[in-house]
Backbone as a ProteinNet text record, in pm:
[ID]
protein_1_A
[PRIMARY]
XXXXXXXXXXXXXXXXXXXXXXXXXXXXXXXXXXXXXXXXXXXXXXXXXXXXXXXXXXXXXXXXXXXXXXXXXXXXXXXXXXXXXXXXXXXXXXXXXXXXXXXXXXXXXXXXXXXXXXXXXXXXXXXXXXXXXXXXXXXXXXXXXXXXXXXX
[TERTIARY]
-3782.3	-3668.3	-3594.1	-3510.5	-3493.8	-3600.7	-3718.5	-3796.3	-3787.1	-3772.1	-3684.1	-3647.5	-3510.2	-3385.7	-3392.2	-3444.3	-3475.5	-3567.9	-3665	-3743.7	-3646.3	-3562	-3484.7	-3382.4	-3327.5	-3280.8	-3279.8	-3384.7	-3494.4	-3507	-3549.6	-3618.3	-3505.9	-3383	-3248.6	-3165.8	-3183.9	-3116.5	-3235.9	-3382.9	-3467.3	-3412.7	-3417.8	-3388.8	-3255.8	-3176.2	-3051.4	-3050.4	-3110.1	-3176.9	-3206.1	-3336.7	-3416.2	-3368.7	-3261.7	-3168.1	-3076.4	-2990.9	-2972.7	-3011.4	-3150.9	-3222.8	-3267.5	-3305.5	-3358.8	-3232.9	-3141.6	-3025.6	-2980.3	-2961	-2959.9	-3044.9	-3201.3	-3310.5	-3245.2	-3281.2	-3183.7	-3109.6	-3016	-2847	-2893.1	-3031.6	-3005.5	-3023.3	-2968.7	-3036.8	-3154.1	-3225.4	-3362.8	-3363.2	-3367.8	-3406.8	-3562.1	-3502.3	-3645.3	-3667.3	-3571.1	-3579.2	-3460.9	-3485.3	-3352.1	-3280.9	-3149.9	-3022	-3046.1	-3000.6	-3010.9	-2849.4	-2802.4	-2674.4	-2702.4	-2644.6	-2637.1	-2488.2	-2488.9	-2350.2	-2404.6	-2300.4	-2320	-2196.3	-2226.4	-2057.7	-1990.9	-1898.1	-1828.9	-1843.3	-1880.9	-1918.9	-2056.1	-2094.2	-2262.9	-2302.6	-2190.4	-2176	-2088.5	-2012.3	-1981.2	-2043.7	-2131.9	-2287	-2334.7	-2332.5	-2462.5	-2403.3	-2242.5	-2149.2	-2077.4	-1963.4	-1873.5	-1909.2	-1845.5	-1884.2	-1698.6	-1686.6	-1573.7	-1586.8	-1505.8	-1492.3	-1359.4	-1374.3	-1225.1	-1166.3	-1059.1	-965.6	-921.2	-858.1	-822.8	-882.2	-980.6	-1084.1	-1217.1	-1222.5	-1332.8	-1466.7	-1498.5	-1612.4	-1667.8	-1581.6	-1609.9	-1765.9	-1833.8	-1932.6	-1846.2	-1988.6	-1939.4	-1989.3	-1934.9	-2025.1	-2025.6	-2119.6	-2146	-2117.7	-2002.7	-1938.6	-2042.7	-2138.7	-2229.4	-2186.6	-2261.4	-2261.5	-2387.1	-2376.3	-2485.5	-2441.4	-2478.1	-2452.2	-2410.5	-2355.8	-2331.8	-2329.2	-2319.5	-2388.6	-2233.1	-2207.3	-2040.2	-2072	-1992.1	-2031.3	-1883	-1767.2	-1638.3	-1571.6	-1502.3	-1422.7	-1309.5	-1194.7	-1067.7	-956.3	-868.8	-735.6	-653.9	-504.8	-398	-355.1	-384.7	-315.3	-343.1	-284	-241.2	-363.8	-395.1	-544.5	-664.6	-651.2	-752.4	-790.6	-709.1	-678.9	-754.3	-712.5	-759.7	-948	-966.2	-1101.4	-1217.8	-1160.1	-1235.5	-1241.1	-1168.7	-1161.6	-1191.4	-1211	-1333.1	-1458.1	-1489.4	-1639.4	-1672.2	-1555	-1639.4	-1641.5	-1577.6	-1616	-1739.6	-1792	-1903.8	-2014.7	-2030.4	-2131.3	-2134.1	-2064.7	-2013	-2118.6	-2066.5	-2176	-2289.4	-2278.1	-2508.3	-2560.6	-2481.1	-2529.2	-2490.5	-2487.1	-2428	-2445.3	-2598.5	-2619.4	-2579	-2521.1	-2464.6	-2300.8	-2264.9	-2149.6	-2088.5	-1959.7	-1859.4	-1725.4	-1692.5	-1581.9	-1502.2	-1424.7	-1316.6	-1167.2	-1167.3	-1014.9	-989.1	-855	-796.3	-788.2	-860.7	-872.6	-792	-627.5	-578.3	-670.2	-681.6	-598	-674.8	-755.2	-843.7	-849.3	-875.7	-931.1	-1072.6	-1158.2	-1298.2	-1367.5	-1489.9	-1549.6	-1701.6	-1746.6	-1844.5	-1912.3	-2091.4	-2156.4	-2243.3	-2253.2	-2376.2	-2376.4	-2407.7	-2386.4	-2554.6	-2579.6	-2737.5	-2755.1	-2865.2	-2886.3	-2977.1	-2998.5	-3125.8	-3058.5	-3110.3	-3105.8	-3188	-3288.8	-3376.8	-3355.6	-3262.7	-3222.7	-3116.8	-3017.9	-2918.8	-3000	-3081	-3131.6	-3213.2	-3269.5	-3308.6	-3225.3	-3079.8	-3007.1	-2926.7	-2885.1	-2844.8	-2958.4	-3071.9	-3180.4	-3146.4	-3102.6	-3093.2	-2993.7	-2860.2	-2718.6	-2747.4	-2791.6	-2813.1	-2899.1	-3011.8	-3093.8	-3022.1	-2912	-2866.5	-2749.1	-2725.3	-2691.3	-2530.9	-2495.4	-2336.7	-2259.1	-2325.5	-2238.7	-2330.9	-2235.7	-2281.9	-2248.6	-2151.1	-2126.1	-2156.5	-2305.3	-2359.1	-2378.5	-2354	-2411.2	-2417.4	-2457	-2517.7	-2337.3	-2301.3	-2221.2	-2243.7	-2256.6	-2221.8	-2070.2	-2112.8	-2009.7	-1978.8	-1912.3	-1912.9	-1951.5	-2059.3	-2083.9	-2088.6	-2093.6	-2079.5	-2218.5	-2262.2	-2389.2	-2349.5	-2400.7	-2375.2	-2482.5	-2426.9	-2486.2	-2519.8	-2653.8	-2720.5	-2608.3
-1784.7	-1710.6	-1642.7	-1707.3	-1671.1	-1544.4	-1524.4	-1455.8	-1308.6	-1344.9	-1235.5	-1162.8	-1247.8	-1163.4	-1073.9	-1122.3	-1081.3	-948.2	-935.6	-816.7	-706.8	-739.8	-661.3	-602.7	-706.9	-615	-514.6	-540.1	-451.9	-352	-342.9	-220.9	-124	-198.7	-138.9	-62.4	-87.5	-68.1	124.6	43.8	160.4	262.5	255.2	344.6	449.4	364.6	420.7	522.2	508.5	551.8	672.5	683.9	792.1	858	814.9	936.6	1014.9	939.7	1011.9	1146.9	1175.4	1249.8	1342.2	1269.3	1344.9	1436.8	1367.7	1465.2	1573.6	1541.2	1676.2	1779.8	1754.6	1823.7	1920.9	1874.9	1935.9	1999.9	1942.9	2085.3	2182.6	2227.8	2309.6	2442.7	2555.1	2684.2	2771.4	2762.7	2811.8	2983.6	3056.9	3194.8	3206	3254.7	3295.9	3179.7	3043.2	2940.5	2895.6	2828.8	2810.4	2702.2	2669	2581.2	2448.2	2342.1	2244.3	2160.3	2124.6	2098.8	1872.8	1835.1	1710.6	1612.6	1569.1	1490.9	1361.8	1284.7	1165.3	1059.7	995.8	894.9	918.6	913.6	937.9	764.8	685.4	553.4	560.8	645.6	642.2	733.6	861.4	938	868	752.7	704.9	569.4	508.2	481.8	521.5	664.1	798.8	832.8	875.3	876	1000.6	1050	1122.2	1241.8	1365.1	1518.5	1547.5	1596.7	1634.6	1738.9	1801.8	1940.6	2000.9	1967.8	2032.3	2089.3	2190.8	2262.8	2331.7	2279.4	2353.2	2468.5	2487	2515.3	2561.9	2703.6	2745.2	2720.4	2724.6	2723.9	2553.3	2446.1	2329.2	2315.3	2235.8	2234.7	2131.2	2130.5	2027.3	1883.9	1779.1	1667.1	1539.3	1462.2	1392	1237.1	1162.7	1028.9	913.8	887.7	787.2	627.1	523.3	401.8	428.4	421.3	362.6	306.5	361	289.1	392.7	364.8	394.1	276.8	324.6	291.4	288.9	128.9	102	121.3	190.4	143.8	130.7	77	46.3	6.9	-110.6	-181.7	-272.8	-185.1	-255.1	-290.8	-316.4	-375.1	-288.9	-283.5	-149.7	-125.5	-111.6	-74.2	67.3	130.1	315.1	283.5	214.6	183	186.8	80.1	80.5	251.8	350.1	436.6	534.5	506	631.9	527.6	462.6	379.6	470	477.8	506.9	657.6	704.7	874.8	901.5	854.4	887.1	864.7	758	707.7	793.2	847.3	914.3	1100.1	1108.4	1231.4	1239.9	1102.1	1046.5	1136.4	1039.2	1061.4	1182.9	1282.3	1417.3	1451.8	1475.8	1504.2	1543.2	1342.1	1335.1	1334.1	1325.3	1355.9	1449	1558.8	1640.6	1679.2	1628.4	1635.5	1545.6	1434.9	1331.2	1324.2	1325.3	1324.4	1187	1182.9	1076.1	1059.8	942.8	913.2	807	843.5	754.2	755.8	642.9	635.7	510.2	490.5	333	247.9	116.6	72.6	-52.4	-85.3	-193.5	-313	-377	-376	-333.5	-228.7	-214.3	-45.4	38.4	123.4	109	168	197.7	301.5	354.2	453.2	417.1	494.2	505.2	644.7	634.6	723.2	752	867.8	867.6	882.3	938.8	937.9	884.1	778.7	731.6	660.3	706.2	695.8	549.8	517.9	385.4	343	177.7	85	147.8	171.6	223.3	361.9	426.9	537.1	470.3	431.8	388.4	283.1	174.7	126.2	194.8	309.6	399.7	471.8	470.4	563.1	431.7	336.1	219.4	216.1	163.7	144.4	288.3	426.8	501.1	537	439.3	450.1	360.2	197.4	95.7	143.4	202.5	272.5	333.9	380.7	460.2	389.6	257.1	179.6	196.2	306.4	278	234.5	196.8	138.5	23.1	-75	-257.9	-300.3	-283.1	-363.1	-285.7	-255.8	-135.8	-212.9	-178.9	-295.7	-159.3	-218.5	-168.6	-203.5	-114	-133.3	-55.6	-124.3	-72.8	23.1	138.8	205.4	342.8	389.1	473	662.9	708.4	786.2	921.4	1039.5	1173.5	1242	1290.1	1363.2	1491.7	1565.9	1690.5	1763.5	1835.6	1926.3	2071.7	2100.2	2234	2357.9
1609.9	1659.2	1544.2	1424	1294.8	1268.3	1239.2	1217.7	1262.6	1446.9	1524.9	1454.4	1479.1	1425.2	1273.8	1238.3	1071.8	1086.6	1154.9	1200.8	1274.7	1406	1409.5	1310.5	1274.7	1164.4	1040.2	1014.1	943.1	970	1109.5	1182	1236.9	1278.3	1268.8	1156.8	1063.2	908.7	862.2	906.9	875.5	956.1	1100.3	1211.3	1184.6	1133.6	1070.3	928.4	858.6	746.4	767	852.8	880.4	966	1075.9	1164.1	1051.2	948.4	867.5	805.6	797.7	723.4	878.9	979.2	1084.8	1126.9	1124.7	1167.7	1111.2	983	869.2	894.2	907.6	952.9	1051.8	1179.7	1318.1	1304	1216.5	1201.6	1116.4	1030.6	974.1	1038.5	997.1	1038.3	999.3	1074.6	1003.6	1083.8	1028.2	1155.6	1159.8	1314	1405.6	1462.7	1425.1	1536.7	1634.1	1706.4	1781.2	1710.5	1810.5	1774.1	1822.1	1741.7	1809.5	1793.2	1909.5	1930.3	1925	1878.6	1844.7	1895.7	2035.9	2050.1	2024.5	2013.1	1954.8	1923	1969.6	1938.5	1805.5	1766	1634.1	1563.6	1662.9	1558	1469.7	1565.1	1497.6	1361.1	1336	1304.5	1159.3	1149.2	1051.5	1023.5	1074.8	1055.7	915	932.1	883.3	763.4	747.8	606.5	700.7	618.2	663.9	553.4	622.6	512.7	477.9	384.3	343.7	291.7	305.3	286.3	174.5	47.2	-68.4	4.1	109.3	86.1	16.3	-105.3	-236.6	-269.8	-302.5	-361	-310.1	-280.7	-179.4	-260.6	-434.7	-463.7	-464.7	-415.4	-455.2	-338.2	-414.6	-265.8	-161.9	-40.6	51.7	-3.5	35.1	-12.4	94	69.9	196.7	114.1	196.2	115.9	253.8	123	165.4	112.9	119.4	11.9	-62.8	-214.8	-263.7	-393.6	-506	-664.1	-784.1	-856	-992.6	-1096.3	-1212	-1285.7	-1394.7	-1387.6	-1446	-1600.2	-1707.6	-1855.3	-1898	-1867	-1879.3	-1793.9	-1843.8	-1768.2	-1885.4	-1826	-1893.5	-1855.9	-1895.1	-1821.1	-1806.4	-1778	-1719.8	-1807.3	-1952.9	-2070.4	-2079.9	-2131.7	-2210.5	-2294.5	-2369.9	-2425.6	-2384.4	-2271.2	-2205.4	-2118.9	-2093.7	-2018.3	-2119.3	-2249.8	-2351.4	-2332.2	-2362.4	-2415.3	-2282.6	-2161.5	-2021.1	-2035.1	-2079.5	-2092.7	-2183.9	-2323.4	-2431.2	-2410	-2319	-2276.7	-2221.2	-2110.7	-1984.5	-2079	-2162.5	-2250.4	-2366.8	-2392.4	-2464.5	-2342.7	-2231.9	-2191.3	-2133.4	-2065.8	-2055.5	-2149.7	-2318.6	-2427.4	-2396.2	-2440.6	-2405.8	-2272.6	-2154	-2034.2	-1931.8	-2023.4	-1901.4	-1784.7	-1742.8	-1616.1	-1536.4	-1546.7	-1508.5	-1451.6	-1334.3	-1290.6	-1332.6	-1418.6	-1464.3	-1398	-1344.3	-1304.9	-1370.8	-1429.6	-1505.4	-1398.2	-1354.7	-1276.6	-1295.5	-1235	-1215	-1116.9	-1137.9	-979.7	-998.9	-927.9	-977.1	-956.4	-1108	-1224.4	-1312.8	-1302.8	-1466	-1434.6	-1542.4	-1575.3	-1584.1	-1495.1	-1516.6	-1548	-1567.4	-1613.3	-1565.6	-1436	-1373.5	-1389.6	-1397.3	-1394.3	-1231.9	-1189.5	-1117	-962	-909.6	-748.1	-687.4	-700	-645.6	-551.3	-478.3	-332.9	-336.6	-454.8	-477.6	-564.6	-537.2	-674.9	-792.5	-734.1	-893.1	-973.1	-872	-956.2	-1041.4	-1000.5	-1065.3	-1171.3	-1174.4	-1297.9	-1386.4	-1327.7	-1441.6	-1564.9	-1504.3	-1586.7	-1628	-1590.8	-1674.5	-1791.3	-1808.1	-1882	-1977.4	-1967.1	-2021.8	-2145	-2042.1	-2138.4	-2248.5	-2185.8	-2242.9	-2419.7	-2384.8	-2480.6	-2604.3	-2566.5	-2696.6	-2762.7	-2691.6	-2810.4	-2785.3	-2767.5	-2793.2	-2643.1	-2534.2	-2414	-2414.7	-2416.5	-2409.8	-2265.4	-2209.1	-2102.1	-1980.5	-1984.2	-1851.2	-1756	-1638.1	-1509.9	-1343.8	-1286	-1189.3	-1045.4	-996.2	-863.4	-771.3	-622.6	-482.8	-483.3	-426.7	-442.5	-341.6	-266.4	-230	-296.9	-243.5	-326.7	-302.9	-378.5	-335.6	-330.7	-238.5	-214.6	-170.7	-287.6	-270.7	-126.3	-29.6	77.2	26.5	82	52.6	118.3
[MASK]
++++++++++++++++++++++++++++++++++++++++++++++++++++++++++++++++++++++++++++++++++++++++++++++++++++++++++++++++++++++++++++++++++++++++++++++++++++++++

């Protein structure tokens, strides 16, 4: 029975996954094909992640606030110190990674400095394994995190 349940859930978590991606599919516009209109409960729909849209700022893209990981290389306490230490890091890796999106903010009670918007564990340990490599970030670790996925 245990066993069950464990299979359903599995197969539930996948199902969810892949509507994700199937749905995106569906909404896009392709010409010379038709429309496809998608209702759907608004629970299911935050299920899937929510799209946000800047305001401010017409060139910002859209981005889609999923869960997945980044990739922590600072963590300090609420000091004016600690505040400068997270915003030199996150201007370090800026530098040598500029392809790499950095977030340095404050989450009471620490100042942190996160890399990375990744949809996998193994993306995110690839680019840990990467920072780690060059020696100057020691305390790299892997977090669950809400994340930004940029939309076409």
């Amino acid at each position: 029975m245990r066993n069950i349940f464990i299979c359903l859930f599995l197969l539930c978590g996948v199902s969810v996954f892949a509507q994700r991606g199937i749905v995106n599919e569906l909404k896009k516009t392709v010409p010379g094909q038709g429309v496809v209109t998608i209702q759907q409960d608004e629970k299911i729909a935050a299920l899937l992640g929510d799209v946000y849209v800047k305001t401010d700022n017409d060139e910002e893209p859209k981005v889609l606030k999923a869960r997945g990981y980044r990739v922590q290389v600072y963590a300090g306490n609420n000091s004016r110190v600690a505040r400068k230490e997270a915003n030199d890091i996150a201007d370090k890796i800026k530098m040598e990674f500029p392809e790499m999106p950095v977030y340095a903010f404050f989450q009471p009670p620490r100042w942190l400095c996160r890399v990375g918007d990744y949809r996998s564990i193994e993306e995110a340990d690839a680019v840990m394994r990467r920072l780690k490599a060059t020696g100057d970030f020691k305390e790299v670790s892997i977090v669950r995190e809400q994340i930004n996925i940029p939309l076409d």
